[in-house]
Amino acid sequence: MSFSLPNNVPSFNHPQRRLEDHTWGSSGAVPKQRAGVANGVGEKINGYFDKRELPMYKDKPYSYAASARQSPLWRRKRTLAGALLFFLGTLYWLGAFTESGSARKKAPESAWSWLGRKEPDVIDWQVRREQVKEAFILSWDAYDQHAWGFDEYHPVSKTGRQMVPKGLGWIIVDSLDTLMIMNLTSRLSHARDWVATALNYDQDHEVNTFETTIRMLGGLLSAHYLSTTFPEMAPLIEVGEGSAAEDLKDVYLEKATDLADRLLGAYESESGIPFASVNLQTRKGIPSHADGGASSTAEAASLQLEMKYIAKLTGEKNYWDKTEKVMQVIDDNGVEDGLVPIFIYANSGGFRGENIRLGSRGDSYYEYLIKQYLQTSKQEPVYLEMWDQALAGVRKHMITYSHPSNITVLGELPDGIGQALSPKMDHLVCFMPGTIALAATGGLTEAQAKQSGNWGPKQDEEMRLARELTQTCWGMYKVAATGLAPEIAHFTIHDPPLLEKDHVRSLDGLSEKKDAAWRSDYIIKSNDAHNLQRPETAESLFYMWRITGDEQYRRWGWDMFKAFIEHTDVGAGAGFTSLASVMEVPAPQRDNMESFWLAETLKYFYLLFSPDDLLPLDQVVINTEAHFFPRFELGQLFSTGWKRKPRNADGKIVEAAKADADAARPNLP
C-alpha cells in the first residue's frame, strides 16, 4: 500500500525541527498503565523526557516559516517569537496548559485504583464522569503516540493501519465531538489542525456508503454544530501571529460538503436506493460484493439525518431530495405491519428475501424513522406514522419471553412474518429500548411528557417495554464472567413461543446471586462470545436515565464501565481493546480499538454521568454513531416531498392487498 505525504508537511531536517519537537512533544506523552488491575500496578507518568520523533502527521506550528532576511538578532521578530514559543512550549511540555496537566502533576499511584474500593454511600457522579474522561484521554493519547493519522489502531501491538491509501480520518473525525463535549481543548486543536491540513477525500478508492456517512460526514457535521453553537466546548487555541482561528472557522463544514458531494454518486441507481459502496474520486456507486449485490436496508435508510442536516446548512436541496427518495422507495414496497426485510436491491428497489430483524442490517432503519420526525421538529408526520406502525409490528410479531424466567426478548423472523421466531438478540438490538423511550416522550422527561396532554395508555405500554428490554440487555452483561456483553445472545423460550398478546408478566429485576434462575435463560455460544466495545446498551442507559430519572440506569452503567476498564485495558498506557471472549477471566484480548469506543461508548458513559442540561434530548437528535445534530424547522425550501400510498389495516398497500385477495379467492363457475 503506497503512502503519500499531505501538503505542507514541514522539512524534517530543518533547524527549527528541534523546536517543533519540544513544542508538540507533550501531546503524545502517554502515562504508563498497569499490566493488570489484579496486580495493582499503577499508572505511571512517562514520556516527558523521551527523545521521540514526531509522528508523520504532526502538524507544524503556525509560526513555522524561516525568514531569508538577515537582520540583527534583536530586530528579528521571529527570533523573539521563537524564544517566546520555546518558553511557552516548555511550559506546555511540562503540562502547565493541558487539560490533563493537573492529573499528570499528581502522578497518581494508580489511575484505576478506585476499581477495588467499596462503593460510597453517597455517589459523586461528577467524579465518575471524570473517570470516564480519564479512560478517553488514555485511549486518545495512546492512539496519538502510536498510530496518529491512521484509520485503525491496534493497542496490543501499538500499530496503526490505513483503510485507504491516504486514510479517511476514521478515528480522528469520529472522535471530534467527544473531544468537544469533554472539553479537551489542546487535543481537539491538534485533531482540528490535522483535519484542516491532512484530511483529503479525493482518493481513488471504494468506501462503504453507510459507514462513511454516519462516521465521517456525521462526525464533521456534529463538530460544526457543537463548535458554532457551543463555542465554549471547543475554543481555538491561538499560537501568536497567524492564529488558526480564522483559517479553521469553517473547516468542518467545508470538509463535510466535499465528502457529501462525493457520496451522492451512491444514489445514482435506477430506483434511487443507494449502492452499498461508492468510489470517492470517481463518485460512482458500487453494488455490494455479497448478498446478491443487494444493499442493507438499515444502511440505505440511515443516511437521512446527515444529508438533511447538510442540506439545511448549505441550502443545497439535492442532498435532501436524494435521501427522501430512498424512504419513498422503501415504503412503496408496502410491507406488512411496518417490518422490512434486511436487504434491498439498489436498481429495482425491491426487497431481497424475507429475513426481518432489528440487529445487524435492520436496526437503524427503525431508529431513523422516529429521529427524522424529531429532527424536523415534528413537521414530517409520515415518519411518526411509519415508526408507530413498525413498533406495533415488533410488539405483535417479535416480542417473546424466555423460559422459565419470562425475560422479555426481541427476537428475529429469519423467514418472515408468520414463520418461526428465533430467540436471538444481537447486542446491536440494545439501541431499541432507548429509542422507544425517546419516541414515547419526544425527548422530554417522562414526568414532563405525562403533563403534555399527549400521553395515554399507548405511551405507558411503550415505556414498560423500554424498561423490560433495557433489563434484558443489562442481563447480557451480568451473565458473562467479565461483566461485559457478548456480541450475540440466544435464549431458551416457551414452546410454542409466548407473545405480548398472551399478557405475560415479565421478570421484574435480575437477582445478583450467581445461581439465580434467570441466568440459565441466556445461552452464549462460543462463536458469539466476543465483545467489540459496542455502545448500544450504554446508549439506552443514557436515554433511560435522562427520560425516567431512575438512578439504577446510572448504577448499571457504572458497573459496565468498570468491567470495560478491568478487562479491556491492555496495559502500559496503550489503551483498550476488544475481547475474544467475555466468558473467560482473564479475558483473551483481540488487538483492535474500534473508533466507536471513542465516538460512542465512552461518550455515552460520560453523558450518563453528566448533568441533564448538557445537550438536552428535546433540543437535539443523535445519529446512529452518537453524533449530535440540532432540531430545526423545514422552512420554505424543504418538505417531505412524498406521500404514503393508501394501506389496509395490516399496512399493505390497498392495490396489492386487493390483488392478493383476488388471487386467494377460488374460481367460481
XYZ file of C-alpha atoms in Angstrom:
669
model
C 0.000 0.000 0.000
C 1.544 3.324 -1.062
C 1.975 6.179 1.378
C 1.511 9.791 0.304
C 2.517 12.794 2.355
C -0.093 15.517 2.897
C 0.526 19.002 1.588
C 2.640 21.453 3.558
C 4.478 18.917 5.705
C 7.437 20.750 7.297
C 11.011 19.768 6.471
C 12.142 17.098 8.876
C 15.764 18.300 8.537
C 15.088 21.986 9.137
C 16.871 23.614 12.134
C 13.502 24.535 13.611
C 12.586 20.851 13.761
C 14.060 20.612 17.259
C 11.824 23.479 18.397
C 8.801 21.739 16.903
C 9.704 18.531 18.699
C 9.754 20.380 22.024
C 6.607 22.356 21.272
C 4.484 19.406 20.152
C 6.114 16.569 22.036
C 3.889 16.697 25.071
C 0.740 15.968 23.073
C 1.953 12.431 22.562
C 3.179 11.764 26.095
C 1.200 8.874 27.478
C 1.184 7.705 31.095
C 2.056 4.065 31.612
C -0.794 1.775 32.527
C -0.592 -1.094 34.959
C -0.109 -4.509 33.480
C -3.306 -5.669 35.093
C -5.813 -4.494 37.651
C -5.471 -7.626 39.713
C -1.767 -6.985 40.242
C -2.444 -3.458 41.449
C 0.373 -1.981 39.394
C -0.430 1.703 38.981
C -0.432 4.014 36.049
C 2.827 5.965 35.966
C 3.615 9.176 34.229
C 6.097 8.538 31.469
C 7.464 10.029 28.285
C 8.116 13.631 29.314
C 11.838 13.319 28.660
C 11.704 10.845 25.787
C 13.558 11.891 22.628
C 10.810 10.716 20.288
C 10.382 11.667 16.670
C 7.153 13.398 15.757
C 4.557 11.214 14.100
C 4.459 11.807 10.348
C 1.167 13.689 10.520
C 2.111 16.004 13.388
C 1.240 19.457 12.124
C 3.699 22.280 12.125
C 3.118 25.276 14.415
C 1.512 28.162 12.567
C 4.608 30.320 13.134
C 6.678 27.939 11.006
C 8.377 29.845 8.151
C 12.050 30.689 8.120
C 12.922 34.209 7.028
C 15.570 34.680 4.383
C 16.152 38.220 5.525
C 19.264 38.679 7.679
C 18.946 41.338 10.359
C 20.361 41.873 13.839
C 19.225 39.300 16.334
C 17.379 41.787 18.499
C 15.426 43.051 15.469
C 14.245 39.653 14.275
C 10.630 39.296 15.324
C 10.599 35.627 14.546
C 13.584 35.063 16.803
C 11.817 36.766 19.689
C 8.626 34.952 18.845
C 10.577 31.727 18.665
C 12.076 32.314 22.085
C 8.631 33.032 23.495
C 7.222 29.988 21.753
C 10.061 27.884 23.169
C 9.305 29.173 26.669
C 5.580 28.557 26.293
C 6.274 25.218 24.655
C 8.423 24.174 27.585
C 5.622 25.068 29.995
C 3.156 23.180 27.790
C 5.607 20.249 27.683
C 5.546 20.165 31.467
C 1.761 20.051 31.421
C 1.059 23.620 32.550
C -1.595 24.321 29.916
C -3.043 20.921 29.126
C -6.417 19.894 30.377
C -4.890 16.820 31.966
C -1.908 18.663 33.381
C -3.191 18.518 36.939
C -3.656 14.770 36.658
C -0.143 14.394 35.324
C 1.384 16.524 38.049
C -0.367 14.443 40.671
C 1.238 11.295 39.238
C -1.387 9.012 40.776
C -0.254 5.676 42.109
C -2.962 4.021 40.066
C -5.403 5.602 37.672
C -7.795 2.730 38.256
C -7.216 2.211 41.988
C -10.887 3.032 42.548
C -11.829 -0.338 40.997
C -11.142 -2.137 44.250
C -12.740 0.385 46.552
C -16.020 -0.087 48.370
C -18.877 1.821 46.788
C -19.572 5.066 48.685
C -22.907 5.641 50.403
C -23.291 8.932 48.531
C -22.252 8.760 44.885
C -20.493 11.731 43.288
C -21.407 11.339 39.629
C -19.129 14.221 38.676
C -16.157 12.164 39.912
C -17.322 9.162 37.928
C -17.700 11.324 34.841
C -14.073 12.413 35.236
C -13.010 8.782 35.464
C -14.658 8.142 32.095
C -12.775 11.149 30.791
C -9.507 9.668 32.078
C -10.211 6.488 30.114
C -10.823 8.527 26.981
C -7.607 10.517 27.495
C -5.581 7.339 27.905
C -7.167 5.857 24.761
C -6.678 9.023 22.711
C -3.102 9.646 23.828
C -2.147 6.050 23.071
C -3.560 6.442 19.557
C -1.767 9.785 19.225
C 1.568 8.277 20.236
C 1.423 5.023 18.286
C -0.901 5.496 15.291
C -1.633 9.185 14.711
C -3.408 9.776 11.391
C -4.170 6.108 10.827
C -7.724 4.805 10.436
C -7.200 1.829 12.726
C -5.339 1.458 15.997
C -4.118 -1.864 17.363
C -3.249 -1.258 21.017
C -1.651 -4.603 21.801
C 0.910 -4.320 19.004
C 0.880 -0.487 19.211
C 0.468 -0.127 15.457
C -1.868 1.612 13.038
C -3.304 0.765 9.638
C -4.963 2.744 6.873
C -8.260 1.652 5.353
C -7.458 3.559 2.147
C -4.003 4.685 0.955
C -4.077 8.181 2.477
C -6.515 7.449 5.281
C -10.031 8.691 5.972
C -9.543 10.158 9.437
C -11.661 7.269 10.714
C -10.686 7.646 14.365
C -9.882 11.376 14.415
C -13.059 12.612 12.706
C -15.275 10.147 14.570
C -13.918 11.489 17.888
C -14.065 15.250 17.277
C -17.328 15.887 19.094
C -16.285 13.684 22.033
C -13.202 15.889 22.418
C -15.508 18.912 22.418
C -18.022 17.509 24.881
C -15.203 16.551 27.251
C -13.579 19.970 26.707
C -10.196 18.505 25.783
C -9.096 21.656 24.017
C -5.412 21.036 23.250
C -6.128 17.565 21.878
C -9.013 18.996 19.860
C -6.747 21.709 18.451
C -4.289 19.072 17.282
C -7.083 16.989 15.712
C -8.632 20.018 14.026
C -5.269 21.015 12.532
C -4.933 17.503 11.104
C -8.400 17.736 9.573
C -7.516 21.092 8.010
C -4.127 20.120 6.588
C -4.028 16.359 6.079
C -7.567 15.052 5.506
C -8.228 14.509 1.812
C -11.218 12.569 0.481
C -10.114 12.828 -3.168
C -8.941 9.224 -3.294
C -9.490 6.569 -5.933
C -10.879 4.031 -3.521
C -14.161 2.327 -2.683
C -15.735 3.028 0.721
C -18.908 1.855 2.422
C -21.640 4.445 1.846
C -23.323 3.997 5.199
C -20.266 3.811 7.458
C -18.638 6.791 5.757
C -21.841 8.797 6.096
C -22.581 8.110 9.755
C -18.977 8.282 10.990
C -17.162 10.774 8.742
C -19.951 13.021 7.455
C -21.775 12.740 10.775
C -18.598 13.466 12.731
C -17.782 16.566 10.720
C -21.346 17.897 10.909
C -21.548 17.311 14.649
C -18.214 19.095 15.105
C -19.567 22.013 13.097
C -22.762 22.134 15.144
C -21.103 21.970 18.537
C -18.272 24.366 17.694
C -20.640 27.006 16.309
C -23.493 26.611 18.800
C -21.449 25.902 21.916
C -18.083 27.618 21.301
C -17.129 27.153 24.932
C -16.881 23.420 24.171
C -14.273 23.960 21.503
C -12.259 27.163 21.956
C -9.469 27.611 19.416
C -6.009 27.813 20.918
C -4.196 30.765 19.372
C -0.468 30.490 18.772
C 0.760 34.030 18.166
C 0.504 35.809 14.829
C -1.182 33.754 12.134
C -3.553 32.034 14.513
C -5.613 29.087 13.357
C -8.827 30.737 14.463
C -9.837 32.370 11.197
C -8.357 29.714 8.906
C -10.206 26.895 10.647
C -13.517 28.675 11.171
C -15.401 26.643 8.562
C -13.108 23.658 8.089
C -15.623 21.109 9.385
C -18.407 22.255 7.067
C -16.041 22.566 4.098
C -14.799 19.022 4.540
C -18.337 17.770 5.124
C -19.622 19.394 1.933
C -16.781 17.937 -0.121
C -17.474 14.475 1.302
C -21.247 14.727 0.843
C -20.761 15.633 -2.831
C -18.629 12.533 -3.303
C -21.188 10.314 -1.569
C -24.011 11.463 -3.832
C -22.797 9.098 -6.535
C -24.011 6.185 -4.430
C -27.610 7.303 -5.006
C -27.367 7.101 -8.818
C -29.167 3.769 -9.089
C -32.230 3.073 -11.207
C -34.520 3.200 -8.154
C -32.713 5.788 -6.035
C -31.754 3.248 -3.346
C -28.051 3.901 -2.685
C -25.435 1.357 -3.651
C -23.569 -0.262 -0.778
C -20.303 1.456 -1.716
C -19.010 4.451 -3.640
C -15.670 5.430 -5.140
C -14.703 8.725 -3.534
C -12.755 10.016 -6.535
C -14.910 8.855 -9.449
C -18.099 9.350 -7.378
C -19.541 6.161 -8.851
C -21.806 3.893 -6.832
C -20.804 0.237 -6.492
C -23.178 -2.647 -5.676
C -22.435 -4.901 -2.729
C -19.879 -7.618 -3.425
C -22.030 -10.011 -1.386
C -25.741 -10.665 -0.771
C -26.510 -10.847 -4.475
C -25.489 -7.229 -4.906
C -28.245 -6.011 -2.582
C -27.767 -3.133 -0.186
C -28.530 -3.402 3.506
C -31.925 -1.893 4.295
C -30.636 -0.305 7.501
C -27.677 1.198 5.669
C -29.804 2.614 2.854
C -32.256 4.156 5.316
C -29.744 5.525 7.843
C -28.255 8.355 5.803
C -31.120 10.803 6.120
C -30.245 12.695 9.315
C -26.820 13.551 7.941
C -27.899 14.518 4.435
C -30.877 16.531 5.638
C -28.738 18.490 8.070
C -26.110 19.382 5.475
C -28.908 20.363 3.100
C -30.250 22.714 5.771
C -26.779 24.172 6.381
C -25.894 24.709 2.738
C -29.311 25.268 1.143
C -28.482 22.502 -1.368
C -31.811 20.759 -1.828
C -30.238 17.900 -3.806
C -28.917 16.271 -0.624
C -32.408 16.335 0.856
C -34.211 15.029 -2.214
C -31.857 12.083 -2.718
C -32.351 10.710 0.780
C -36.091 11.413 0.922
C -36.479 9.400 -2.275
C -34.940 6.403 -0.512
C -37.670 6.454 2.112
C -40.380 6.614 -0.522
C -38.991 3.649 -2.460
C -38.729 1.520 0.682
C -42.220 2.425 1.835
C -43.748 1.813 -1.593
C -42.946 -1.891 -1.133
C -45.949 -1.984 1.208
C -44.586 -4.346 3.847
C -46.833 -5.976 6.421
C -47.014 -4.251 9.809
C -44.111 -1.941 9.001
C -41.456 -4.672 9.283
C -38.899 -4.612 6.479
C -36.563 -7.367 5.216
C -32.887 -6.612 5.793
C -31.763 -6.466 2.128
C -32.959 -4.300 -0.745
C -31.796 -4.139 -4.375
C -30.479 -0.734 -5.410
C -31.603 -0.905 -9.019
C -35.074 -2.418 -8.606
C -35.920 -1.003 -5.182
C -37.399 -4.354 -4.184
C -36.504 -6.405 -1.132
C -34.315 -9.482 -1.234
C -35.523 -12.357 0.929
C -37.836 -12.309 3.936
C -35.394 -12.022 6.857
C -36.612 -9.468 9.405
C -34.550 -8.429 12.418
C -33.602 -5.392 14.464
C -29.980 -6.438 14.768
C -27.381 -6.147 12.026
C -28.654 -4.763 8.712
C -32.062 -3.944 10.140
C -31.506 -1.857 13.256
C -31.069 1.783 12.288
C -33.868 1.744 9.691
C -36.269 1.849 12.637
C -34.091 4.229 14.650
C -34.049 6.832 11.859
C -37.840 6.757 11.390
C -38.531 8.442 14.712
C -35.387 10.552 14.596
C -36.319 12.024 11.213
C -39.639 13.039 12.741
C -37.886 14.710 15.664
C -35.105 16.283 13.561
C -37.539 18.424 11.605
C -39.414 19.495 14.746
C -42.291 17.049 14.223
C -43.188 18.657 10.889
C -42.977 15.404 8.925
C -45.699 13.210 10.480
C -45.180 10.469 7.874
C -42.153 9.280 9.821
C -44.046 9.116 13.096
C -46.734 7.087 11.308
C -44.100 4.694 9.934
C -42.456 4.374 13.372
C -45.748 3.693 15.131
C -46.666 1.052 12.581
C -43.248 -0.616 12.845
C -43.212 -0.627 16.661
C -46.706 -2.123 16.705
C -45.406 -4.791 14.303
C -42.456 -5.539 16.575
C -44.756 -5.945 19.549
C -47.164 -8.125 17.585
C -44.677 -10.484 15.936
C -41.221 -10.236 17.541
C -41.578 -9.831 21.313
C -41.412 -13.131 23.173
C -40.385 -14.355 26.640
C -37.667 -16.627 27.956
C -38.300 -19.840 29.858
C -38.661 -20.232 32.739
C -37.945 -16.681 33.940
C -40.053 -14.700 31.424
C -37.324 -12.236 30.430
C -38.562 -10.037 27.573
C -36.810 -10.949 24.295
C -36.877 -9.110 20.958
C -36.367 -11.989 18.552
C -35.872 -12.395 14.805
C -38.006 -13.617 11.910
C -35.491 -15.283 9.546
C -38.233 -16.427 7.158
C -40.593 -13.504 7.595
C -43.883 -12.814 9.341
C -45.917 -15.904 10.127
C -42.857 -18.148 10.283
C -40.766 -19.389 13.206
C -39.499 -16.814 15.703
C -35.794 -17.098 16.529
C -34.910 -16.225 20.163
C -31.681 -14.461 19.159
C -30.661 -10.925 20.126
C -27.626 -9.136 18.738
C -26.118 -6.632 21.135
C -26.953 -4.165 18.353
C -30.643 -4.606 19.247
C -29.966 -2.869 22.552
C -30.365 0.525 20.892
C -34.083 -0.192 20.811
C -35.204 0.419 24.432
C -33.678 3.891 24.479
C -35.213 4.681 21.098
C -38.642 3.519 22.274
C -38.395 5.812 25.299
C -37.279 8.701 23.092
C -40.237 8.166 20.777
C -42.751 7.935 23.629
C -41.609 11.194 25.235
C -40.138 13.163 22.343
C -37.043 13.720 24.454
C -38.845 15.226 27.427
C -38.621 13.569 30.796
C -41.336 11.012 31.432
C -42.870 13.294 34.061
C -42.934 16.239 31.656
C -44.358 14.144 28.839
C -47.187 12.909 31.045
C -48.191 16.530 31.628
C -48.030 17.461 27.936
C -51.523 16.320 27.006
C -50.221 13.733 24.508
C -49.878 10.868 26.964
C -52.061 7.802 27.211
C -52.076 4.009 27.618
C -50.055 3.580 24.418
C -47.132 5.576 25.843
C -47.363 3.770 29.192
C -47.108 0.410 27.425
C -44.167 1.578 25.318
C -42.281 2.783 28.394
C -42.961 -0.555 30.076
C -41.451 -2.326 27.059
C -38.454 0.030 27.081
C -37.775 -0.810 30.734
C -38.097 -4.551 30.127
C -35.754 -4.574 27.132
C -33.183 -2.430 28.950
C -33.168 -5.052 31.712
C -32.694 -7.801 29.107
C -29.681 -6.002 27.677
C -28.296 -5.455 31.167
C -28.647 -9.194 31.755
C -26.383 -9.822 28.745
C -23.620 -8.160 30.775
C -24.415 -9.751 34.119
C -24.495 -13.291 32.759
C -20.900 -13.107 31.471
C -17.859 -13.838 33.630
C -16.301 -10.485 32.751
C -19.464 -8.426 33.256
C -19.322 -7.483 29.558
C -21.885 -8.475 26.959
C -21.258 -10.918 24.113
C -21.901 -9.904 20.524
C -24.990 -12.147 20.404
C -27.180 -13.836 22.998
C -29.707 -16.617 22.498
C -32.496 -17.505 24.906
C -34.465 -20.553 25.915
C -38.130 -19.726 25.280
C -41.530 -21.289 25.759
C -42.753 -23.833 23.209
C -44.707 -22.550 21.428
C -43.332 -19.035 21.939
C -45.404 -16.711 24.091
C -46.142 -13.324 22.552
C -47.070 -9.965 24.011
C -50.732 -10.663 23.299
C -50.524 -13.515 25.823
C -50.181 -10.937 28.620
C -47.061 -12.478 30.126
C -45.783 -10.920 33.312
C -42.145 -10.183 32.546
C -39.429 -10.750 35.136
C -39.047 -7.674 37.326
C -35.429 -7.402 38.436
C -32.372 -9.612 37.995
C -31.041 -11.203 41.144
C -27.311 -10.708 41.746
C -26.922 -14.293 43.011
C -24.538 -16.427 40.989
C -27.049 -19.285 40.942
C -30.077 -17.114 40.114
C -32.545 -18.962 37.888
C -32.709 -16.216 35.252
C -29.085 -16.864 34.234
C -29.980 -20.211 32.674
C -32.346 -18.456 30.256
C -29.362 -16.884 28.460
C -27.355 -19.012 26.022
C -23.951 -17.652 24.981
C -22.403 -19.629 22.137
C -18.616 -19.681 21.789
C -18.692 -18.065 18.338
C -20.800 -15.204 19.721
C -18.869 -14.526 22.936
C -16.598 -11.748 21.633
C -17.000 -8.108 22.648
C -16.277 -5.261 20.216
C -16.606 -2.406 22.739
C -20.109 -1.752 21.420
C -22.159 1.216 22.705
C -25.813 0.214 22.316
C -26.589 -0.669 25.923
C -24.727 2.390 27.226
C -26.760 4.406 24.727
C -30.063 3.082 26.043
C -28.983 3.577 29.656
C -28.255 7.219 28.816
C -31.699 7.708 27.278
C -33.451 5.832 30.076
C -31.697 7.861 32.787
C -32.437 11.174 31.105
C -36.072 10.250 30.487
C -37.049 8.364 33.659
C -34.628 9.812 36.242
C -34.231 6.302 37.685
C -30.715 6.131 39.118
C -30.495 2.371 38.619
C -29.566 3.069 34.984
C -26.578 5.104 36.127
C -25.552 2.336 38.524
C -25.765 -0.260 35.761
C -23.699 1.994 33.528
C -21.050 2.380 36.206
C -20.762 -1.399 36.602
C -20.405 -1.750 32.824
C -17.741 0.943 32.667
C -15.774 -0.712 35.461
C -15.871 -4.025 33.599
C -14.515 -2.379 30.452
C -11.657 -0.843 32.445
C -10.836 -4.070 34.234
C -10.878 -6.431 31.274
C -10.117 -4.443 28.103
C -7.137 -2.348 29.244
C -4.035 -3.701 27.506
C -1.619 -2.065 29.982
C 1.478 0.106 29.507
C -0.691 3.096 28.653
C -1.508 1.603 25.244
C -5.302 1.880 25.560
C -8.219 -0.540 25.424
C -9.057 -3.374 23.071
C -11.888 -5.640 22.014
C -12.127 -9.119 23.547
C -12.184 -12.594 22.041
C -14.464 -13.924 24.805
C -16.399 -12.369 27.670
C -16.936 -15.769 29.269
C -13.331 -16.215 30.432
C -11.276 -14.463 33.120
C -8.691 -13.308 32.335
C -10.398 -12.367 29.083
C -8.445 -13.171 25.903
C -7.828 -9.868 24.151
C -8.007 -9.080 20.475
C -5.838 -6.319 19.040
C -8.195 -3.590 17.897
C -9.703 -0.430 19.327
C -12.907 0.381 17.480
C -13.435 4.039 16.575
C -16.835 3.875 18.235
C -15.124 3.161 21.572
C -14.163 6.860 21.484
C -17.064 8.162 19.407
C -19.917 6.360 21.173
C -19.230 4.074 24.111
C -17.150 6.429 26.260
C -19.226 9.399 25.139
C -22.461 7.765 26.320
C -20.898 6.827 29.658
C -19.683 10.421 30.055
C -23.142 11.822 29.255
C -24.814 9.251 31.525
C -22.854 10.656 34.467
C -23.209 14.306 33.382
C -25.843 16.894 34.362
C -29.018 16.629 32.305
C -28.658 20.135 30.866
C -25.656 19.054 28.797
C -27.180 18.696 25.315
C -30.864 18.255 26.340
C -32.652 15.487 24.455
C -35.583 17.684 23.447
C -33.261 20.020 21.511
C -31.072 17.596 19.556
C -31.111 14.365 17.603
C -28.254 11.892 17.872
C -27.278 9.885 14.828
C -26.530 6.184 14.939
C -22.820 6.918 15.590
C -23.612 9.206 18.569
C -23.053 12.427 16.620
C -25.214 15.385 17.609
C -27.355 17.479 15.256
C -29.827 20.247 16.096
C -33.553 20.027 15.596
C -34.768 22.522 13.020
C -37.902 23.551 11.135
C -38.461 22.779 7.471
C -38.749 26.387 6.341
C -39.803 27.299 2.809
C -37.145 25.350 0.912
C -37.705 21.848 2.280
C -40.648 19.463 2.507
C -41.210 15.732 2.777
C -41.797 15.573 -0.961
C -43.753 12.325 -0.998
C -46.873 10.714 0.421
C -47.635 7.173 1.503
C -49.879 5.064 -0.681
C -53.230 4.021 0.849
C -52.950 0.917 3.049
C -55.129 -1.585 4.803
C -55.057 -2.421 8.497
C -52.005 -4.699 8.047
C -50.013 -1.941 6.396
C -50.179 -3.436 2.923
C -50.830 -1.083 0.025
C -54.513 -1.273 -0.920
C -53.931 -2.238 -4.570
C -51.528 -5.022 -3.599
C -53.800 -6.241 -0.820
C -56.719 -6.407 -3.261
C -54.624 -8.373 -5.754
C -53.613 -10.836 -3.020
C -57.248 -11.278 -2.022
C -58.305 -11.840 -5.635
C -55.568 -14.441 -6.095
C -56.693 -16.277 -2.971
C -60.361 -16.283 -3.995
C -61.434 -19.622 -5.581
C -62.518 -19.548 -9.214
C -66.287 -19.945 -9.363
C -68.102 -21.276 -12.416
